[in-house]
Tab-separated table of C-alpha atoms in Angstrom:
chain	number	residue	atom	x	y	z
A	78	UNK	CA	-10.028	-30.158	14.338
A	79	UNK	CA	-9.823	-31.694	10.908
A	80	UNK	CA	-6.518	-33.597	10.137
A	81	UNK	CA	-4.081	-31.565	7.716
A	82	UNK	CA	-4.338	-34.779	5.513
A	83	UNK	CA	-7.787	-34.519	5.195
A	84	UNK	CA	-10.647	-31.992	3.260
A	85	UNK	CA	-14.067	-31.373	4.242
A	86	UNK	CA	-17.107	-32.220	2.256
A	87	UNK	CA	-19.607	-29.597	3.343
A	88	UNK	CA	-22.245	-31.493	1.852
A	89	UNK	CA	-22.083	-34.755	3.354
A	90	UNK	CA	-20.489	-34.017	6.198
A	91	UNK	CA	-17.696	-36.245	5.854
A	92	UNK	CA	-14.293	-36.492	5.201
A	93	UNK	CA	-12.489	-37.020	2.067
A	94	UNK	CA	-9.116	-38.492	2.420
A	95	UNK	CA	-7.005	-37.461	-1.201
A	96	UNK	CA	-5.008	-39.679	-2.580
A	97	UNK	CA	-1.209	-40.459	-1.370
A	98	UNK	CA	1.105	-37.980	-3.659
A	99	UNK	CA	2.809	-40.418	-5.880
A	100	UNK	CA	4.629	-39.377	-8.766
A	101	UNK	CA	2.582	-41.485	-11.171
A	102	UNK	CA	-0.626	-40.155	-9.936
A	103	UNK	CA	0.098	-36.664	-10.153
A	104	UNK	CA	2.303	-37.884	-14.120
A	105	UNK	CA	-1.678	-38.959	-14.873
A	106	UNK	CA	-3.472	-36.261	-13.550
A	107	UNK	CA	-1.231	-33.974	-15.189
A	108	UNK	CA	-1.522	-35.896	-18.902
A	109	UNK	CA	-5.728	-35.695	-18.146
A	110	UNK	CA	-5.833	-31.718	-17.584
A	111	UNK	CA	-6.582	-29.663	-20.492
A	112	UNK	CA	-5.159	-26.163	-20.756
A	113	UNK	CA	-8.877	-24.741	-19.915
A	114	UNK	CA	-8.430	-27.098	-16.887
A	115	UNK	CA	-4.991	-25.540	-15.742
A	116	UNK	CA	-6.212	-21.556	-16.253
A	117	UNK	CA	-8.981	-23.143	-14.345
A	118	UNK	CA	-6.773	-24.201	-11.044
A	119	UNK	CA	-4.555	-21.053	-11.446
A	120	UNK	CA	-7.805	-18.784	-11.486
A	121	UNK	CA	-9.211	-20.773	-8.427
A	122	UNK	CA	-5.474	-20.328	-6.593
A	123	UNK	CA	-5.044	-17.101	-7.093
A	124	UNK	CA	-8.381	-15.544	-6.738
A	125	UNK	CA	-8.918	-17.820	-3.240
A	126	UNK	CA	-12.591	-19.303	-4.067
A	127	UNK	CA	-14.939	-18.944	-7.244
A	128	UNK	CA	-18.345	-20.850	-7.821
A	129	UNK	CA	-19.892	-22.913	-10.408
A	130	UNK	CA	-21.645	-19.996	-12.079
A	131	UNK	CA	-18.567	-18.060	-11.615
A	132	UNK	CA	-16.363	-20.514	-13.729
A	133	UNK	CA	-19.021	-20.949	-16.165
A	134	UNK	CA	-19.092	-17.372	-17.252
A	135	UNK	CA	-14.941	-17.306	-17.302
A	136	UNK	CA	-14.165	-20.344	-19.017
A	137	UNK	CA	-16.700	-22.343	-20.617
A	138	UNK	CA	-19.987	-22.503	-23.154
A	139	UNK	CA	-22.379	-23.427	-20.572
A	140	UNK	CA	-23.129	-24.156	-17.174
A	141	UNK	CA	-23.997	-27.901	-17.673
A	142	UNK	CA	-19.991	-28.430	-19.321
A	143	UNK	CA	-18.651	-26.642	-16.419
A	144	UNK	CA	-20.745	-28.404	-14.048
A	145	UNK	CA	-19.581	-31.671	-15.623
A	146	UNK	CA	-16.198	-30.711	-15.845
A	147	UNK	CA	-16.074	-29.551	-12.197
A	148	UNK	CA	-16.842	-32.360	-10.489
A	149	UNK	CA	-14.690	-34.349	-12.994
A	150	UNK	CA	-11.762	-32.133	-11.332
A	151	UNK	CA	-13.244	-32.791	-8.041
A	152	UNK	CA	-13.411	-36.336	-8.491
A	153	UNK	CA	-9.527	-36.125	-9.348
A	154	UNK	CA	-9.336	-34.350	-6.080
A	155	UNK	CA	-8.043	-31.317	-8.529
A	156	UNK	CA	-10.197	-28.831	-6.752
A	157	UNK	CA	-12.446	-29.132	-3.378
A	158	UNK	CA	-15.596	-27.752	-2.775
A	159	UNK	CA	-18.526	-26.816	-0.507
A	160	UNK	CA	-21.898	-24.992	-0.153
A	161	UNK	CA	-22.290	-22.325	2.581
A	162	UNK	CA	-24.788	-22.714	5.129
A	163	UNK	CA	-28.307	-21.142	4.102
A	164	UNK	CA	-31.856	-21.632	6.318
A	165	UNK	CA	-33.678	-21.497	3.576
A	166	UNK	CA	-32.658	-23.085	0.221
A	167	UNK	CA	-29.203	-23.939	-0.827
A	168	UNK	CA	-26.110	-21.982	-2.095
A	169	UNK	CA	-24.353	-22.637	-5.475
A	170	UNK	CA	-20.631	-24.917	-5.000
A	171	UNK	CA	-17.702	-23.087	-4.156
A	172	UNK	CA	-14.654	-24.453	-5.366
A	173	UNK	CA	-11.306	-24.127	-4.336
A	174	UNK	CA	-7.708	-25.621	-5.051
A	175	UNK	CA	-7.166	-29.290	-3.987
A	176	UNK	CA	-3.913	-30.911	-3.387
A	177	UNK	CA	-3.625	-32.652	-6.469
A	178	UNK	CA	-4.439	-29.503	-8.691
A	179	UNK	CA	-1.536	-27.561	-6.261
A	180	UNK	CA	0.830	-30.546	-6.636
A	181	UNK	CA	0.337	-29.953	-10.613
A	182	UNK	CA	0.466	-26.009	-10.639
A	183	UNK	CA	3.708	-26.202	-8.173
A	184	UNK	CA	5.397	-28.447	-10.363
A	185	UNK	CA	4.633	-25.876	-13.288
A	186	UNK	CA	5.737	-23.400	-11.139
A	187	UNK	CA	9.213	-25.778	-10.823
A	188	UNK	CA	8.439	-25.853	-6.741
A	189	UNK	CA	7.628	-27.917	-4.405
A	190	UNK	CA	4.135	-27.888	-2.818
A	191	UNK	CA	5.365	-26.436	0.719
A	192	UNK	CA	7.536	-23.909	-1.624
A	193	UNK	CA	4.390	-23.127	-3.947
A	194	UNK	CA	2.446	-22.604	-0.601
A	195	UNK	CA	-0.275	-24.411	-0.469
A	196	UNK	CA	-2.163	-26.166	2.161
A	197	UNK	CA	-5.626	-28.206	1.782
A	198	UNK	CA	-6.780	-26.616	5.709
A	199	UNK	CA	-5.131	-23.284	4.455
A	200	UNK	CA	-7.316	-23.205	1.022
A	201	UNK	CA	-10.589	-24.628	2.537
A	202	UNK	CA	-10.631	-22.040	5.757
A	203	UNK	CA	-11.873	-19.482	3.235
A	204	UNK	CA	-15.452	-21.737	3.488
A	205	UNK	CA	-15.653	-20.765	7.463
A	206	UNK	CA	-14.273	-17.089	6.883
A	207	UNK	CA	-16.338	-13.870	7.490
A	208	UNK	CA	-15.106	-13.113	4.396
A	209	UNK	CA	-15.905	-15.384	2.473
A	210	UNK	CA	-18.959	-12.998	0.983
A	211	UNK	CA	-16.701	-10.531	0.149
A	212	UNK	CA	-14.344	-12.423	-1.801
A	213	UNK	CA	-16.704	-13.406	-3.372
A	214	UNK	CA	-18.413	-10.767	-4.180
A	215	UNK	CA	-15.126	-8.750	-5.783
A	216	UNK	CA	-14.724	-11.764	-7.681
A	217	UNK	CA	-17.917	-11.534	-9.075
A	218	UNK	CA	-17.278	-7.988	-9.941
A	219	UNK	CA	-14.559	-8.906	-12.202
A	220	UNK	CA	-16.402	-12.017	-13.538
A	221	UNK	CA	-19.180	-10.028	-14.515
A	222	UNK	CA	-16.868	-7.763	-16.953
A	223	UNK	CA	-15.305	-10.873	-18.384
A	224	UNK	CA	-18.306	-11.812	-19.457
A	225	UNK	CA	-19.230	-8.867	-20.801
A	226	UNK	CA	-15.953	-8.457	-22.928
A	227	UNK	CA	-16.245	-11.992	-24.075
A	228	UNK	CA	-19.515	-11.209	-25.260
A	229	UNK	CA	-18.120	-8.278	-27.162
A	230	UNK	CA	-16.606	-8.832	-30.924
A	231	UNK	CA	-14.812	-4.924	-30.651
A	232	UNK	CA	-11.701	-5.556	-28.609
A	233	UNK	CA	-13.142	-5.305	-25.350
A	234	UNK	CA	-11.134	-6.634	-22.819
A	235	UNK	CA	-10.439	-7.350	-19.091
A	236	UNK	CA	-6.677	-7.285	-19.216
A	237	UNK	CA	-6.046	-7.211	-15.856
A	238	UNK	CA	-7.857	-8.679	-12.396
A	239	UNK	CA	-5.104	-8.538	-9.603
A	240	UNK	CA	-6.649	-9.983	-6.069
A	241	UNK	CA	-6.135	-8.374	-2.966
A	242	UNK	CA	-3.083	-10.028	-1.369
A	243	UNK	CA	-1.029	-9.350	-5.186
A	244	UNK	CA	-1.979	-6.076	-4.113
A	245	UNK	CA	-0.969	-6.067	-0.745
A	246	UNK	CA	2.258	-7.389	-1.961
A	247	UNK	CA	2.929	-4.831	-4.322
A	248	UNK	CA	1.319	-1.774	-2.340
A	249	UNK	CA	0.699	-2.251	0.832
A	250	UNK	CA	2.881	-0.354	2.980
A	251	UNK	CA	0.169	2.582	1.765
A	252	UNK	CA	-2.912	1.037	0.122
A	253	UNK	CA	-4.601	-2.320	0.110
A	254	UNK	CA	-6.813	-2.163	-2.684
A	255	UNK	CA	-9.697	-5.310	-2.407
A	256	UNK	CA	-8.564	-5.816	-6.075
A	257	UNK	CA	-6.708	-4.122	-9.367
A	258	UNK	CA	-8.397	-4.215	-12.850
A	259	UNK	CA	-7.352	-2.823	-16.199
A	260	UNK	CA	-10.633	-2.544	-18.410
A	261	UNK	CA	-10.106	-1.656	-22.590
A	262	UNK	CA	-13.218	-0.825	-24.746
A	263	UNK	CA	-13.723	1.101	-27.481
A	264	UNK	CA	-15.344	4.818	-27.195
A	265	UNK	CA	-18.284	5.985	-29.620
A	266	UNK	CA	-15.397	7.139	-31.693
A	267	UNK	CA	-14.136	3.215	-32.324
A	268	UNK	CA	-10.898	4.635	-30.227
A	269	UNK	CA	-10.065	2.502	-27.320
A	270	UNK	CA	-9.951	3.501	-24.238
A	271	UNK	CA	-8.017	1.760	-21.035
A	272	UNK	CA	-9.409	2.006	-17.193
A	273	UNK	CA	-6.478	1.224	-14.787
A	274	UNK	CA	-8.464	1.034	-11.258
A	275	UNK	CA	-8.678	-0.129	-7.793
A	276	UNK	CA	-11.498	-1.950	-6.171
A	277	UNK	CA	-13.234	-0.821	-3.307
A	278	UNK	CA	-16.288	-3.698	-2.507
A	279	UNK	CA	-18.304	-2.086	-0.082
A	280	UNK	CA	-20.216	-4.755	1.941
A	281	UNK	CA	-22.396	-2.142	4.434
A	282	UNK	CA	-20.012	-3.247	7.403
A	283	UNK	CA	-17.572	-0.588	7.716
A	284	UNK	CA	-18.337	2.537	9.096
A	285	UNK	CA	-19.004	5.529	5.971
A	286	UNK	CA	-16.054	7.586	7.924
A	287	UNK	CA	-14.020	4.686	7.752
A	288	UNK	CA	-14.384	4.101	4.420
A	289	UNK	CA	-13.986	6.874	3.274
A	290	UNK	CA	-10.156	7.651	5.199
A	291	UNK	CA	-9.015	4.815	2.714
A	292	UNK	CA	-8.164	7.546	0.071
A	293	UNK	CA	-5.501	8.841	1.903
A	294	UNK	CA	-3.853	5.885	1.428
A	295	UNK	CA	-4.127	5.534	-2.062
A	296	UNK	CA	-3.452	9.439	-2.213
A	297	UNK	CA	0.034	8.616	-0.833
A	298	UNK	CA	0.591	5.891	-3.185
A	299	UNK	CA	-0.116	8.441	-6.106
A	300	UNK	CA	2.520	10.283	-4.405
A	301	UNK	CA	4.871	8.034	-4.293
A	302	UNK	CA	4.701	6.043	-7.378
A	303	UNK	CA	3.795	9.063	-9.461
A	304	UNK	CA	0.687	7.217	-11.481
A	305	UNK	CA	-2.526	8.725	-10.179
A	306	UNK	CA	-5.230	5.576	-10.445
A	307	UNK	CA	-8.898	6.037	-9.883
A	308	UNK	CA	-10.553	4.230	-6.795
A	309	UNK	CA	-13.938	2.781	-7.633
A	310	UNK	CA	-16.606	2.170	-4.443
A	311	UNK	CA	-19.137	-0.756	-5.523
A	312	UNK	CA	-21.595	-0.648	-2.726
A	313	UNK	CA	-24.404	-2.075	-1.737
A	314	UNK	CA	-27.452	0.262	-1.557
A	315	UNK	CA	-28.309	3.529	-3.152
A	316	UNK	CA	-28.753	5.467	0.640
A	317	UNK	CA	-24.664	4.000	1.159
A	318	UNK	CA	-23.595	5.291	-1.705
A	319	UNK	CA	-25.089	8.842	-1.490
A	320	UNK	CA	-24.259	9.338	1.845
A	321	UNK	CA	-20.815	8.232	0.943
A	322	UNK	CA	-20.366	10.547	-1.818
A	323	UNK	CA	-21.607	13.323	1.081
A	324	UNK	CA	-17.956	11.875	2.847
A	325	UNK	CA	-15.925	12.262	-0.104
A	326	UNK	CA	-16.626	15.998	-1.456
A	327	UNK	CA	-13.419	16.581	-3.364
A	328	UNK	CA	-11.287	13.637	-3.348
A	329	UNK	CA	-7.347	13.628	-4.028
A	330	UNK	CA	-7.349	11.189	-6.334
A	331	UNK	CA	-10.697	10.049	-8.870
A	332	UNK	CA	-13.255	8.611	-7.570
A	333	UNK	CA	-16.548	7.126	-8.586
A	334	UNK	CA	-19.495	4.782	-7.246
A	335	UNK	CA	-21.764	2.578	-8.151
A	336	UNK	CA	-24.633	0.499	-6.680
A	337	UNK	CA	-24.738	-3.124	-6.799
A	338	UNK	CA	-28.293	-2.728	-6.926
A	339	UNK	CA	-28.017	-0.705	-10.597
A	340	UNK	CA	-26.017	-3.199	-12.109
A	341	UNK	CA	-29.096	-5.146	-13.261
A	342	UNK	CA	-28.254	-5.201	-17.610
A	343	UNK	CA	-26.305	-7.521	-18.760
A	344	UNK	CA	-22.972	-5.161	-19.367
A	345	UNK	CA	-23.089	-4.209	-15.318
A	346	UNK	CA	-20.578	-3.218	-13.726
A	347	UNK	CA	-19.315	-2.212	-17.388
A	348	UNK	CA	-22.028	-0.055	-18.598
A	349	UNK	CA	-23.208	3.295	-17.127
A	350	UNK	CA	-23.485	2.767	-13.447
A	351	UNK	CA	-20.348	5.347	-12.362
A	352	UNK	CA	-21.141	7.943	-10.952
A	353	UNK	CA	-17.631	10.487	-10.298
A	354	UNK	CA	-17.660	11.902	-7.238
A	355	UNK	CA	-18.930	15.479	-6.677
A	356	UNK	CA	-20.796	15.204	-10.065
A	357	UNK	CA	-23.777	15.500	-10.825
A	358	UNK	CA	-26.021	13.708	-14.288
A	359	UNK	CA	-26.033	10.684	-16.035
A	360	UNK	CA	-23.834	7.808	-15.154
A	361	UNK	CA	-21.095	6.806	-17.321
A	362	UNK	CA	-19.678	3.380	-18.968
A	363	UNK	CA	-16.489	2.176	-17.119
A	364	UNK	CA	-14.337	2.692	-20.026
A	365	UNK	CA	-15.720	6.226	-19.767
A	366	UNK	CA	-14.521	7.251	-17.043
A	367	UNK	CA	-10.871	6.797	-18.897
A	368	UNK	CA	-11.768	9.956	-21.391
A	369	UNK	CA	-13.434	11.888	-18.227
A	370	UNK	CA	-10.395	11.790	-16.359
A	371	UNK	CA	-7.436	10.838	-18.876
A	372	UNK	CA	-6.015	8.569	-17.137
A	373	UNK	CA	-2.685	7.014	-17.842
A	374	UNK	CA	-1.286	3.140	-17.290
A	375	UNK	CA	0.843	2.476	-14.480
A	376	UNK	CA	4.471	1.930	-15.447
A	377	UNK	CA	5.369	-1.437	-15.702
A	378	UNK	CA	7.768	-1.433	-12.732
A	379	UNK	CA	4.589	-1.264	-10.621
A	380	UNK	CA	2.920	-4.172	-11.901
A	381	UNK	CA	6.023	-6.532	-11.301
């Protein structure tokens, strides 16, 4: 088993030993990080793992600057990294929080590292995890309307991408949502409209019937809390998703799908891959689906 003081390089196959935690090294990492650098640690912390192209689309001009400016961070031992095994080929870097990145965000934080809870073995399991596909694949979800929005010049927005253990946190005791997302864009009439929704990233490994009891969870939690929010399914084939919608009839709360496999323009998963269940027609935009059902914010006691 690999030594708590010690990281994994996936490529190599070797160890990389960080640095000892001195204050002056983490006073001169912390004077070398940008502000783009420190959204970048907090987005890799709190969303668990995100990859090259992934970080590219959030936070800079092109993939050769991120690319440059990642392994500068990795060099500082800032973030760690490594490349799934593939038999054929090779997979893009994955990057996740290294200790000298979490030493920087705890101290923002005004914690110490234990207290801010990180752990190098903790943050790197995710690169071993059977989940690690589907973490990344919500993430890529949300990426994709970032991009989208900052391609936009009308006030389209991703205002919110909450990851699954926020959720948990906040709503677990009756749902556990893979992710929450609040999506703004303007309608044809130049009106915007606001999405409040939770993730479902369908991965083909559940069972349909499965699956589909989730909504009684999230029908409770409209219960409880009073704010009804639509549950979107993002699966992965078109035969999934219309023997899902089979499952669903006449869900308690909204509902819509899409297929991964449909979200092949450049505005996917925003543009008109949603499909509501039990209807029938042309798919709508995301921020569509906010007019279709008028849907309302959740209160901002929920979203502590």
């Amino acid at each position: 088993m690999t030594a708590p003081t010690k990281t994994t390089n996936r490529l190599r196959g070797t160890l990389v030993r960080p640095p000892r935690m001195t204050p002056e090294h983490i006073a001169e990492l912390a004077y070398r990080l940008t502000a783009r650098d420190r959204d970048l640690l907090a987005l890799v912390w709190e969303h668990r793992v995100l990859t090259t192209a992934q970080l590219a689309a959030l936070l800079f001009p092109s993939p050769e600057r991120a690319r440059q400016r990642l392994n500068h961070l990795h060099r500082l031992h800032a973030l760690l990294r490594f490349r799934p095994w593939t038999p054929v080929g090779s997979k893009p870097w994955h990057w996740v929080l290294g200790p000298t990145g979490a030493h920087v965000l705890a101290i923002e934080h005004g914690q110490t590292p234990s207290a801010f809870g990180y752990r190098a073995d903790t943050a790197t399991a995710i690169s071993v995890s059977p989940r690690l596909g589907h973490q990344v694949g919500v993430n890529d979800f949300f990426v994709q309307l970032h991009a989208h929005a900052r391609r936009q010049n009308d006030g389209t927005v991703l205002e919110r991408w909450w990851p699954e253990r926020r959720c948990t946190a906040l709503w677990g005791d009756l749902a556990r949502p893979d992710a929450f997302g609040r999506w703004t864009q303007p309608g044809p009439d130049g009106r915007s409209r606001t999405l409040d929704f939770f993730l479902e990233h369908d991965t083909g490994t559940e069972t349909l019937a499965r699956v589909a009891r989730k909504l009684g969870g999230y029908a409770d939690l409209a219960e409880a809390t009073g704010t009804t929010t639509p549950v979107l399914f993002w699966l992965p084939s078109a035969k999934r998703e219309t023997n899902l919608r089979d499952l669903l009839g006449a869900p308690e709360v909204p509902v819509a799908t899409a297929v991964h496999i449909h979200a092949t323009t450049p505005d996917s998963p925003a543009g008109r891959v949603w499909q509501p269940a039990g209807a029938t027609g042309p798919r709508h935009r995301l921020a569509d689906l906010a007019a279709l059902w008028h849907t309302t914010q959740r209160h901002e006691s929920e979203r502590a």
